[in-house]
């Protein structure tokens, strides 16, 4: 078989025939049709939710929307999002400056410590902190001391901030590493203090990165279900779930639409981030190092404290529960290998189906730069932007009304929900690989009378396979941790790691959450390898 480089010379001598051009047109039409079908399937739960909400009597809908309960839910959710954004900035920006612009010893190690909380589900941290600091928790039982409880809205803000500040940390650090540092050096030569140089020179350069990370943290906060539910906070996600499991599905649908409206506003704001004319990215990230002197010890203590709170305490608490045997046994909550198998099985199915759905969309948007390709690609991102509890609610409606047998018995509706939720992860990675394939290589194979399908199988697919594998790994990892969709759509009698964690905490039998929680922490840590590979040598 000829090497691909030989095909490039042949493609200049033998242009495509008319038959091959007609075949190209037909294949493009097939790509458009398949991409449109995928986009419609991804959008269908949201369309069905809107349809279900319109069935509510207008007078009743109005009374529910303007009720005091809805007002408090809306206020709590907005406060949760806003305060998490602010606290994430207060934590993330100093950490980014410390690891990227100072002489902090071992910056690579501290960067990893500061970034690791992002890969741990926040509800795992919530369970650990409630089990340690809550009433009857580890502190209470060992020391006999009552401390302020970590629960409710304030507890949710605290926990979510601990596990979302890395968004701000990573985006701000990336901006610092890519900005032109010569202007900071110029400001210092004009006798500007380090603080003044940061305020007047550095901050305008990294402001888009800070805002982008803060909005990601806010979007996560308002979309999170597990932490507010465990903490007893009355926000959109937890209320939607409780209304769905009760008899208030009409109210849940209306709340879901309000939550979607808030998320849409956040996404519109996020879409404008990165267009600041003051920001540049032409530098090499070197120079203008701030000397910490004796302040390096408090700086390392600051990062260490965050590492202890976000990593050491949860692992230590769950490990302690793992070896603790006091109390009555609850056989229904005891860990079984079947639960881990179910989680892995569902995640593998979701990863496989997501990649199959993503291939036509990613290939079409990567090969054809048109308004249609961009619209179809963006449509697949809807599920990722919408909270999982809303997708679960929409498919509960759809399953009960249209697909009752599939909803009650099979796993495919659950797998479809995972695909809707995490399809963008596969689309993004595969599209990036498609963009790196030289069009001339494909045309060269066509000149040797290879059909479109054969060319894709023998030339394109091997070249984009790294993106396919990366996308499937990302979908697998996030599916393993997904809580609300799993709780709302899993078949009756099918237990997974996350459902076991939920049942254990709901009955205050925390020790039964130890094994599945530690398993999820281990699996989540694998995603950090992808993060480190992306940032590469800039960690040091």
Coordinates of C-alpha atoms in Angstrom, one line a residue:
X1 CA 0.0 0.0 0.0
X2 CA 1.4 3.4 -1.0
X3 CA 2.3 5.8 1.8
X4 CA 0.0 8.9 2.1
X5 CA 2.8 11.2 0.9
X6 CA 2.7 9.4 -2.5
X7 CA -1.0 10.1 -2.8
X8 CA -0.4 13.9 -2.6
X9 CA 1.7 13.8 -5.8
X10 CA -0.9 11.6 -7.6
X11 CA -3.7 13.9 -6.6
X12 CA -2.2 16.7 -8.7
X13 CA -2.0 14.5 -11.8
X14 CA -5.5 12.8 -11.6
X15 CA -8.3 15.2 -10.6
X16 CA -11.6 13.9 -9.4
X17 CA -14.0 12.5 -12.1
X18 CA -17.6 13.7 -12.5
X19 CA -18.9 10.5 -11.0
X20 CA -16.7 11.1 -8.0
X21 CA -17.9 14.6 -7.7
X22 CA -21.5 13.4 -7.8
X23 CA -20.7 10.9 -5.2
X24 CA -19.2 13.7 -3.1
X25 CA -22.4 15.6 -3.4
X26 CA -24.5 12.6 -2.3
X27 CA -22.2 11.9 0.7
X28 CA -22.4 15.6 1.7
X29 CA -26.2 15.4 1.6
X30 CA -26.1 12.2 3.7
X31 CA -23.8 13.9 6.3
X32 CA -26.2 16.9 6.5
X33 CA -29.2 14.5 6.9
X34 CA -27.5 12.4 9.6
X35 CA -26.2 15.5 11.4
X36 CA -29.7 17.0 11.3
X37 CA -31.2 13.8 12.8
X38 CA -28.7 13.8 15.6
X39 CA -29.4 17.5 16.3
X40 CA -33.1 16.8 16.4
X41 CA -32.7 13.9 18.8
X42 CA -30.6 16.0 21.1
X43 CA -33.1 18.8 21.0
X44 CA -36.2 16.6 21.4
X45 CA -36.2 16.4 25.2
X46 CA -36.2 20.2 25.5
X47 CA -38.9 20.5 22.9
X48 CA -41.0 17.9 24.7
X49 CA -40.5 19.8 28.0
X50 CA -41.8 23.0 26.4
X51 CA -44.8 21.2 25.0
X52 CA -45.5 19.6 28.4
X53 CA -45.3 23.0 30.1
X54 CA -47.8 24.5 27.6
X55 CA -50.4 21.9 28.7
X56 CA -50.5 23.5 32.2
X57 CA -53.6 25.7 32.7
X58 CA -52.4 29.4 32.1
X59 CA -54.1 30.6 35.4
X60 CA -52.5 27.8 37.4
X61 CA -49.1 28.4 35.6
X62 CA -49.2 32.1 36.5
X63 CA -50.1 31.4 40.2
X64 CA -47.2 28.9 40.4
X65 CA -44.7 31.2 38.8
X66 CA -45.5 34.2 41.0
X67 CA -45.8 32.2 44.2
X68 CA -43.6 33.1 47.1
X69 CA -42.0 29.6 47.0
X70 CA -41.0 30.2 43.4
X71 CA -39.6 33.6 44.4
X72 CA -37.4 32.1 47.1
X73 CA -36.2 29.3 44.8
X74 CA -35.2 31.8 42.2
X75 CA -33.5 34.1 44.7
X76 CA -31.6 31.2 46.4
X77 CA -30.4 29.9 43.0
X78 CA -29.2 33.3 41.8
X79 CA -27.5 33.9 45.2
X80 CA -25.8 30.5 45.0
X81 CA -24.5 31.2 41.4
X82 CA -23.4 34.8 42.2
X83 CA -21.6 34.0 45.5
X84 CA -19.9 31.0 44.1
X85 CA -18.6 33.1 41.2
X86 CA -17.3 35.7 43.5
X87 CA -15.6 33.2 45.9
X88 CA -14.1 31.3 43.0
X89 CA -12.5 34.5 41.8
X90 CA -11.2 35.2 45.3
X91 CA -9.6 31.8 45.4
X92 CA -8.7 31.1 41.8
X93 CA -7.0 34.4 40.8
X94 CA -4.4 34.4 43.6
X95 CA -3.6 30.8 43.0
X96 CA -3.1 31.4 39.3
X97 CA -0.8 34.3 40.0
X98 CA 1.2 32.3 42.6
X99 CA 1.8 29.3 40.3
X100 CA 2.4 31.3 37.1
X101 CA 4.0 34.6 38.0
X102 CA 5.9 34.1 41.3
X103 CA 9.0 32.1 42.4
X104 CA 6.8 29.7 44.4
X105 CA 8.8 26.5 44.9
X106 CA 7.7 23.5 42.9
X107 CA 5.0 25.2 40.9
X108 CA 4.1 22.1 38.9
X109 CA 3.2 20.2 42.1
X110 CA 1.1 23.1 43.5
X111 CA -0.6 23.5 40.1
X112 CA -1.7 19.9 40.3
X113 CA -2.9 20.3 43.9
X114 CA -4.9 23.4 43.0
X115 CA -6.5 21.8 39.9
X116 CA -7.3 18.4 41.2
X117 CA -10.6 19.4 43.0
X118 CA -12.2 20.0 39.6
X119 CA -12.3 16.2 38.9
X120 CA -14.0 15.2 42.1
X121 CA -17.8 15.4 42.1
X122 CA -18.9 18.1 44.5
X123 CA -21.6 15.9 46.0
X124 CA -18.8 13.6 47.2
X125 CA -17.3 16.5 49.1
X126 CA -20.7 17.4 50.4
X127 CA -21.2 14.0 51.9
X128 CA -17.8 14.0 53.5
X129 CA -18.2 17.4 55.1
X130 CA -21.7 16.6 56.4
X131 CA -20.4 13.4 57.8
X132 CA -17.5 15.1 59.5
X133 CA -18.9 18.5 60.6
X134 CA -22.6 17.8 60.8
X135 CA -24.7 16.9 63.8
X136 CA -23.5 13.5 65.0
X137 CA -20.6 13.6 62.7
X138 CA -17.0 12.7 63.2
X139 CA -16.1 16.0 65.1
X140 CA -19.2 15.7 67.2
X141 CA -18.6 12.1 68.1
X142 CA -14.9 12.3 68.8
X143 CA -14.6 15.7 70.5
X144 CA -18.1 16.0 71.8
X145 CA -18.1 19.5 70.5
X146 CA -20.9 21.1 68.6
X147 CA -19.8 23.4 65.7
X148 CA -21.7 25.4 63.2
X149 CA -23.4 23.1 60.8
X150 CA -22.3 23.0 57.1
X151 CA -25.7 22.7 55.4
X152 CA -28.4 24.7 53.6
X153 CA -27.6 27.4 51.1
X154 CA -24.4 28.6 52.9
X155 CA -23.1 25.0 53.0
X156 CA -23.9 24.5 49.3
X157 CA -22.0 27.7 48.5
X158 CA -19.0 26.6 50.5
X159 CA -18.8 23.1 49.0
X160 CA -19.5 24.1 45.4
X161 CA -16.9 26.9 45.6
X162 CA -14.2 24.4 46.8
X163 CA -14.8 22.2 43.8
X164 CA -15.4 24.9 41.1
X165 CA -12.7 27.5 41.8
X166 CA -10.3 25.5 39.6
X167 CA -12.3 26.8 36.6
X168 CA -11.1 30.3 37.4
X169 CA -7.7 29.1 38.4
X170 CA -7.1 27.3 35.1
X171 CA -8.5 30.0 32.8
X172 CA -6.7 32.7 34.6
X173 CA -3.5 30.8 34.7
X174 CA -3.7 30.1 30.9
X175 CA -4.2 33.9 30.3
X176 CA -1.2 34.7 32.5
X177 CA 1.0 32.1 30.6
X178 CA 0.0 33.5 27.2
X179 CA 0.0 37.2 27.8
X180 CA 2.8 39.6 26.7
X181 CA 4.8 40.0 29.9
X182 CA 7.1 42.8 28.5
X183 CA 4.5 45.4 29.2
X184 CA 4.5 44.4 32.9
X185 CA 8.3 44.7 32.9
X186 CA 7.9 48.2 31.3
X187 CA 5.5 49.2 34.0
X188 CA 7.9 48.1 36.7
X189 CA 10.7 50.1 35.2
X190 CA 8.5 53.2 35.6
X191 CA 8.6 52.6 39.4
X192 CA 5.1 51.0 39.6
X193 CA 4.7 48.7 42.6
X194 CA 3.8 45.1 42.0
X195 CA 0.2 45.7 43.1
X196 CA -0.2 48.8 40.9
X197 CA 1.4 47.0 37.9
X198 CA -1.1 44.1 38.4
X199 CA -4.1 46.4 38.7
X200 CA -3.3 48.7 35.8
X201 CA -1.5 46.3 33.4
X202 CA -1.9 42.6 34.2
X203 CA -5.6 42.6 35.3
X204 CA -6.9 44.1 32.0
X205 CA -5.0 41.4 30.1
X206 CA -6.4 38.5 32.1
X207 CA -9.9 39.9 32.8
X208 CA -11.5 37.8 30.0
X209 CA -10.0 34.6 31.4
X210 CA -11.2 35.5 34.9
X211 CA -14.7 36.2 33.6
X212 CA -14.8 33.0 31.5
X213 CA -13.8 30.9 34.5
X214 CA -16.2 32.6 36.9
X215 CA -19.1 32.1 34.5
X216 CA -18.2 28.4 34.2
X217 CA -18.2 28.2 38.0
X218 CA -21.6 30.0 38.1
X219 CA -23.1 27.8 35.4
X220 CA -21.9 24.7 37.4
X221 CA -23.4 26.1 40.6
X222 CA -26.8 26.8 39.3
X223 CA -26.9 23.4 37.4
X224 CA -25.6 21.3 40.3
X225 CA -28.1 18.9 41.8
X226 CA -26.2 16.6 44.3
X227 CA -24.7 19.2 46.6
X228 CA -27.9 21.3 47.2
X229 CA -29.9 18.1 47.6
X230 CA -27.5 16.7 50.2
X231 CA -27.3 20.1 52.0
X232 CA -31.0 20.7 51.9
X233 CA -30.8 23.9 49.9
X234 CA -34.1 25.0 48.3
X235 CA -32.8 25.8 44.7
X236 CA -34.1 25.0 41.2
X237 CA -32.3 21.6 40.7
X238 CA -33.2 20.0 44.1
X239 CA -36.8 21.3 43.9
X240 CA -37.3 20.1 40.4
X241 CA -36.2 16.6 41.5
X242 CA -38.5 16.5 44.5
X243 CA -41.4 17.7 42.6
X244 CA -40.8 15.1 39.9
X245 CA -40.6 12.2 42.4
X246 CA -43.8 13.5 44.0
X247 CA -47.0 14.8 42.4
X248 CA -45.9 18.2 41.2
X249 CA -44.6 17.5 37.7
X250 CA -46.5 20.5 36.3
X251 CA -44.7 22.7 38.7
X252 CA -41.4 20.9 38.0
X253 CA -41.8 21.7 34.2
X254 CA -42.4 25.4 34.9
X255 CA -39.4 25.5 37.2
X256 CA -37.3 23.8 34.6
X257 CA -38.2 26.4 32.0
X258 CA -37.2 29.2 34.4
X259 CA -33.9 27.5 35.1
X260 CA -33.3 27.1 31.3
X261 CA -34.0 30.8 30.9
X262 CA -31.4 31.7 33.6
X263 CA -28.8 29.3 32.0
X264 CA -29.5 30.8 28.6
X265 CA -28.6 34.3 30.0
X266 CA -25.4 32.9 31.5
X267 CA -24.5 31.3 28.1
X268 CA -25.1 34.5 26.2
X269 CA -22.8 36.4 28.6
X270 CA -20.2 33.6 28.3
X271 CA -20.4 33.8 24.5
X272 CA -19.1 37.4 24.7
X273 CA -16.1 36.5 26.8
X274 CA -12.7 36.7 25.2
X275 CA -13.5 39.7 23.0
X276 CA -11.9 42.3 25.2
X277 CA -9.8 44.5 23.0
X278 CA -7.3 45.1 25.8
X279 CA -6.4 41.5 26.0
X280 CA -3.5 40.1 24.1
X281 CA -2.0 36.6 23.9
X282 CA 1.2 37.2 21.9
X283 CA 3.7 36.8 24.8
X284 CA 5.6 33.7 25.9
X285 CA 4.5 33.8 29.5
X286 CA 8.0 34.4 30.8
X287 CA 9.5 37.2 32.7
X288 CA 8.1 39.5 35.3
X289 CA 8.5 37.0 38.1
X290 CA 7.3 38.2 41.5
X291 CA 9.7 37.4 44.4
X292 CA 7.8 36.1 47.4
X293 CA 10.6 36.1 49.9
X294 CA 9.3 34.9 53.3
X295 CA 5.7 35.0 51.9
X296 CA 6.4 31.8 50.1
X297 CA 5.6 29.9 53.3
X298 CA 2.1 31.4 53.8
X299 CA 1.6 30.9 50.1
X300 CA 2.4 27.2 50.2
X301 CA 0.3 26.9 53.4
X302 CA -2.7 28.5 51.5
X303 CA -2.5 25.9 48.7
X304 CA -1.9 23.1 51.1
X305 CA -5.0 24.1 53.1
X306 CA -7.2 23.9 50.0
X307 CA -5.7 20.5 49.1
X308 CA -6.5 19.2 52.6
X309 CA -10.1 20.5 52.4
X310 CA -10.9 19.3 48.9
X311 CA -8.8 16.1 48.7
X312 CA -7.4 14.8 52.0
X313 CA -10.6 15.2 54.1
X314 CA -13.0 13.4 51.7
X315 CA -10.5 10.6 51.1
X316 CA -9.8 10.3 54.9
X317 CA -13.5 10.4 55.8
X318 CA -14.5 7.7 53.3
X319 CA -11.5 5.6 54.2
X320 CA -12.5 5.8 57.9
X321 CA -16.1 4.8 57.1
X322 CA -14.7 1.9 55.0
X323 CA -13.2 0.3 58.0
X324 CA -15.9 1.2 60.5
X325 CA -18.4 -1.5 61.3
X326 CA -20.5 -0.2 64.2
X327 CA -24.2 0.1 63.8
X328 CA -26.8 -2.2 62.4
X329 CA -26.2 -3.8 59.0
X330 CA -28.3 -2.7 56.1
X331 CA -27.9 -5.4 53.5
X332 CA -29.6 -3.4 50.7
X333 CA -26.8 -0.8 50.9
X334 CA -23.9 -3.1 51.0
X335 CA -21.5 -2.8 48.1
X336 CA -21.7 -5.4 45.4
X337 CA -19.5 -5.8 42.3
X338 CA -22.7 -5.8 40.3
X339 CA -23.2 -2.1 41.1
X340 CA -19.7 -1.2 39.8
X341 CA -20.4 -3.4 36.7
X342 CA -23.7 -1.6 36.1
X343 CA -21.9 1.8 36.2
X344 CA -19.2 0.7 33.9
X345 CA -21.7 -1.0 31.5
X346 CA -23.8 2.1 31.3
X347 CA -20.8 4.4 30.8
X348 CA -19.4 2.2 28.1
X349 CA -22.7 2.1 26.2
X350 CA -23.0 5.9 26.5
X351 CA -19.4 6.4 25.3
X352 CA -20.1 4.1 22.3
X353 CA -23.4 5.7 21.3
X354 CA -22.1 9.2 21.8
X355 CA -19.2 8.6 19.5
X356 CA -21.5 7.1 16.8
X357 CA -23.7 10.1 17.1
X358 CA -20.8 12.5 17.1
X359 CA -19.0 11.2 14.1
X360 CA -21.3 12.6 11.3
X361 CA -21.7 15.9 13.1
X362 CA -18.0 16.4 13.9
X363 CA -16.9 15.3 10.4
X364 CA -19.4 17.5 8.6
X365 CA -18.6 20.6 10.7
X366 CA -14.9 19.9 10.5
X367 CA -14.9 19.5 6.7
X368 CA -17.5 22.0 5.7
X369 CA -17.4 25.6 6.9
X370 CA -21.0 26.8 6.5
X371 CA -23.8 28.2 8.5
X372 CA -25.7 24.9 8.3
X373 CA -22.7 23.0 9.8
X374 CA -22.3 25.5 12.6
X375 CA -26.0 25.5 13.5
X376 CA -26.1 21.7 13.6
X377 CA -22.9 21.5 15.6
X378 CA -24.1 24.1 18.1
X379 CA -27.5 22.3 18.4
X380 CA -25.7 19.3 19.9
X381 CA -24.3 21.4 22.7
X382 CA -27.8 22.2 24.1
X383 CA -27.8 19.1 26.4
X384 CA -24.4 20.0 27.9
X385 CA -25.6 23.5 28.8
X386 CA -28.9 22.3 30.3
X387 CA -28.8 20.9 33.9
X388 CA -29.0 17.1 34.1
X389 CA -32.1 17.3 36.3
X390 CA -33.9 19.1 33.5
X391 CA -32.9 16.6 30.9
X392 CA -34.0 13.8 33.3
X393 CA -37.4 15.6 33.8
X394 CA -37.9 16.0 30.1
X395 CA -37.3 12.3 29.4
X396 CA -39.5 11.3 32.3
X397 CA -42.3 13.1 30.6
X398 CA -41.4 11.7 27.2
X399 CA -41.0 8.1 28.5
X400 CA -44.3 8.1 30.4
X401 CA -46.3 9.5 27.5
X402 CA -44.6 8.0 24.4
X403 CA -42.3 5.2 25.4
X404 CA -43.7 3.6 28.7
X405 CA -42.1 0.2 28.2
X406 CA -38.7 1.6 27.3
X407 CA -38.9 4.0 30.3
X408 CA -39.8 1.3 32.9
X409 CA -37.7 -1.6 31.7
X410 CA -34.7 -0.9 29.4
X411 CA -31.5 1.0 29.9
X412 CA -31.7 2.7 26.5
X413 CA -33.6 5.8 27.6
X414 CA -31.0 6.3 30.3
X415 CA -28.2 5.8 27.8
X416 CA -29.9 8.3 25.5
X417 CA -30.1 10.8 28.3
X418 CA -26.3 10.4 28.9
X419 CA -25.7 10.9 25.2
X420 CA -27.8 14.1 25.1
X421 CA -25.9 15.4 28.2
X422 CA -22.4 14.6 27.2
X423 CA -22.4 14.4 23.4
X424 CA -20.5 17.8 23.0
X425 CA -17.4 16.2 24.6
X426 CA -17.2 13.7 21.8
X427 CA -18.1 16.2 19.1
X428 CA -15.5 18.6 20.2
X429 CA -12.6 16.2 20.4
X430 CA -13.5 14.4 17.2
X431 CA -13.9 17.7 15.3
X432 CA -10.5 18.9 16.5
X433 CA -9.0 15.7 15.0
X434 CA -10.9 16.2 11.7
X435 CA -9.6 19.7 11.4
X436 CA -6.1 18.4 11.5
X437 CA -6.6 16.0 8.5
X438 CA -5.1 17.4 5.3
X439 CA -7.9 17.7 2.6
X440 CA -5.3 16.8 0.0
X441 CA -4.7 13.4 1.6
X442 CA -8.4 12.6 1.2
X443 CA -8.5 13.8 -2.4
X444 CA -5.4 11.8 -3.2
X445 CA -7.1 8.6 -2.0
X446 CA -10.2 9.5 -4.1
X447 CA -8.1 9.8 -7.3
X448 CA -7.1 6.2 -6.9
X449 CA -10.8 5.2 -7.4
X450 CA -11.4 4.7 -3.7
X451 CA -15.0 5.5 -2.7
X452 CA -16.0 7.9 -0.1
X453 CA -16.8 5.2 2.4
X454 CA -13.6 3.3 1.7
X455 CA -11.6 6.5 1.9
X456 CA -13.1 7.3 5.3
X457 CA -12.5 3.8 6.6
X458 CA -8.9 3.4 5.3
X459 CA -7.6 7.0 5.5
X460 CA -9.7 9.4 7.6
X461 CA -10.8 7.1 10.4
X462 CA -7.2 6.1 11.4
X463 CA -6.2 9.7 11.4
X464 CA -9.0 10.9 13.6
X465 CA -9.0 7.8 15.9
X466 CA -7.1 9.6 18.7
X467 CA -10.0 12.2 18.9
X468 CA -12.6 9.4 18.9
X469 CA -10.8 7.6 21.8
X470 CA -10.4 10.9 23.8
X471 CA -14.0 11.7 23.3
X472 CA -15.2 8.3 24.4
X473 CA -13.0 8.5 27.5
X474 CA -14.4 11.9 28.5
X475 CA -18.0 10.6 28.0
X476 CA -17.2 7.5 30.0
X477 CA -15.7 9.4 32.9
X478 CA -18.5 12.0 33.2
X479 CA -21.2 9.3 32.8
X480 CA -19.8 7.4 35.7
X481 CA -20.3 10.5 38.0
X482 CA -23.7 11.7 36.7
X483 CA -26.2 11.7 39.5
X484 CA -29.7 13.2 38.6
X485 CA -30.1 11.6 35.2
X486 CA -29.2 8.2 36.8
X487 CA -31.6 8.6 39.7
X488 CA -34.5 9.7 37.5
X489 CA -34.2 7.2 34.6
X490 CA -32.4 4.1 35.8
X491 CA -34.6 0.9 35.5
X492 CA -36.3 -0.3 38.6
X493 CA -33.9 -2.6 40.6
X494 CA -30.8 -1.5 38.8
X495 CA -28.3 0.0 41.2
X496 CA -25.1 1.9 40.3
X497 CA -22.3 3.5 42.3
X498 CA -24.0 6.9 42.3
X499 CA -27.4 5.5 43.2
X500 CA -25.8 3.6 46.1
X501 CA -24.2 6.8 47.3
X502 CA -27.5 8.6 47.1
X503 CA -29.4 5.9 49.0
X504 CA -26.8 5.7 51.7
X505 CA -26.7 9.4 52.4
X506 CA -30.5 9.6 52.2
X507 CA -30.7 7.1 55.1
X508 CA -27.7 8.7 56.9
X509 CA -25.9 5.4 56.5
X510 CA -22.7 7.1 55.3
X511 CA -20.4 4.2 55.7
X512 CA -22.1 2.4 52.8
X513 CA -21.1 5.3 50.6
X514 CA -17.4 4.8 51.2
X515 CA -16.5 2.2 48.6
X516 CA -18.5 3.7 45.7
X517 CA -17.2 7.2 46.6
X518 CA -13.6 6.1 46.7
X519 CA -14.1 4.3 43.4
X520 CA -15.5 7.4 41.8
X521 CA -12.6 9.6 43.1
X522 CA -10.2 7.1 41.6
X523 CA -12.0 7.1 38.2
X524 CA -12.3 10.9 38.3
X525 CA -8.6 11.3 38.9
X526 CA -7.9 9.7 35.5
X527 CA -9.4 12.8 33.8
X528 CA -6.6 14.9 35.3
X529 CA -4.2 13.0 33.0
X530 CA -6.1 14.5 30.0
X531 CA -5.8 18.0 31.6
X532 CA -2.1 17.6 32.2
X533 CA -1.5 16.4 28.6
X534 CA -3.4 19.4 27.2
X535 CA -1.4 22.0 29.3
X536 CA 1.8 20.0 28.7
X537 CA 5.1 21.7 29.6
X538 CA 3.5 24.9 30.8
X539 CA 2.9 23.3 34.2
X540 CA 6.4 23.8 35.3

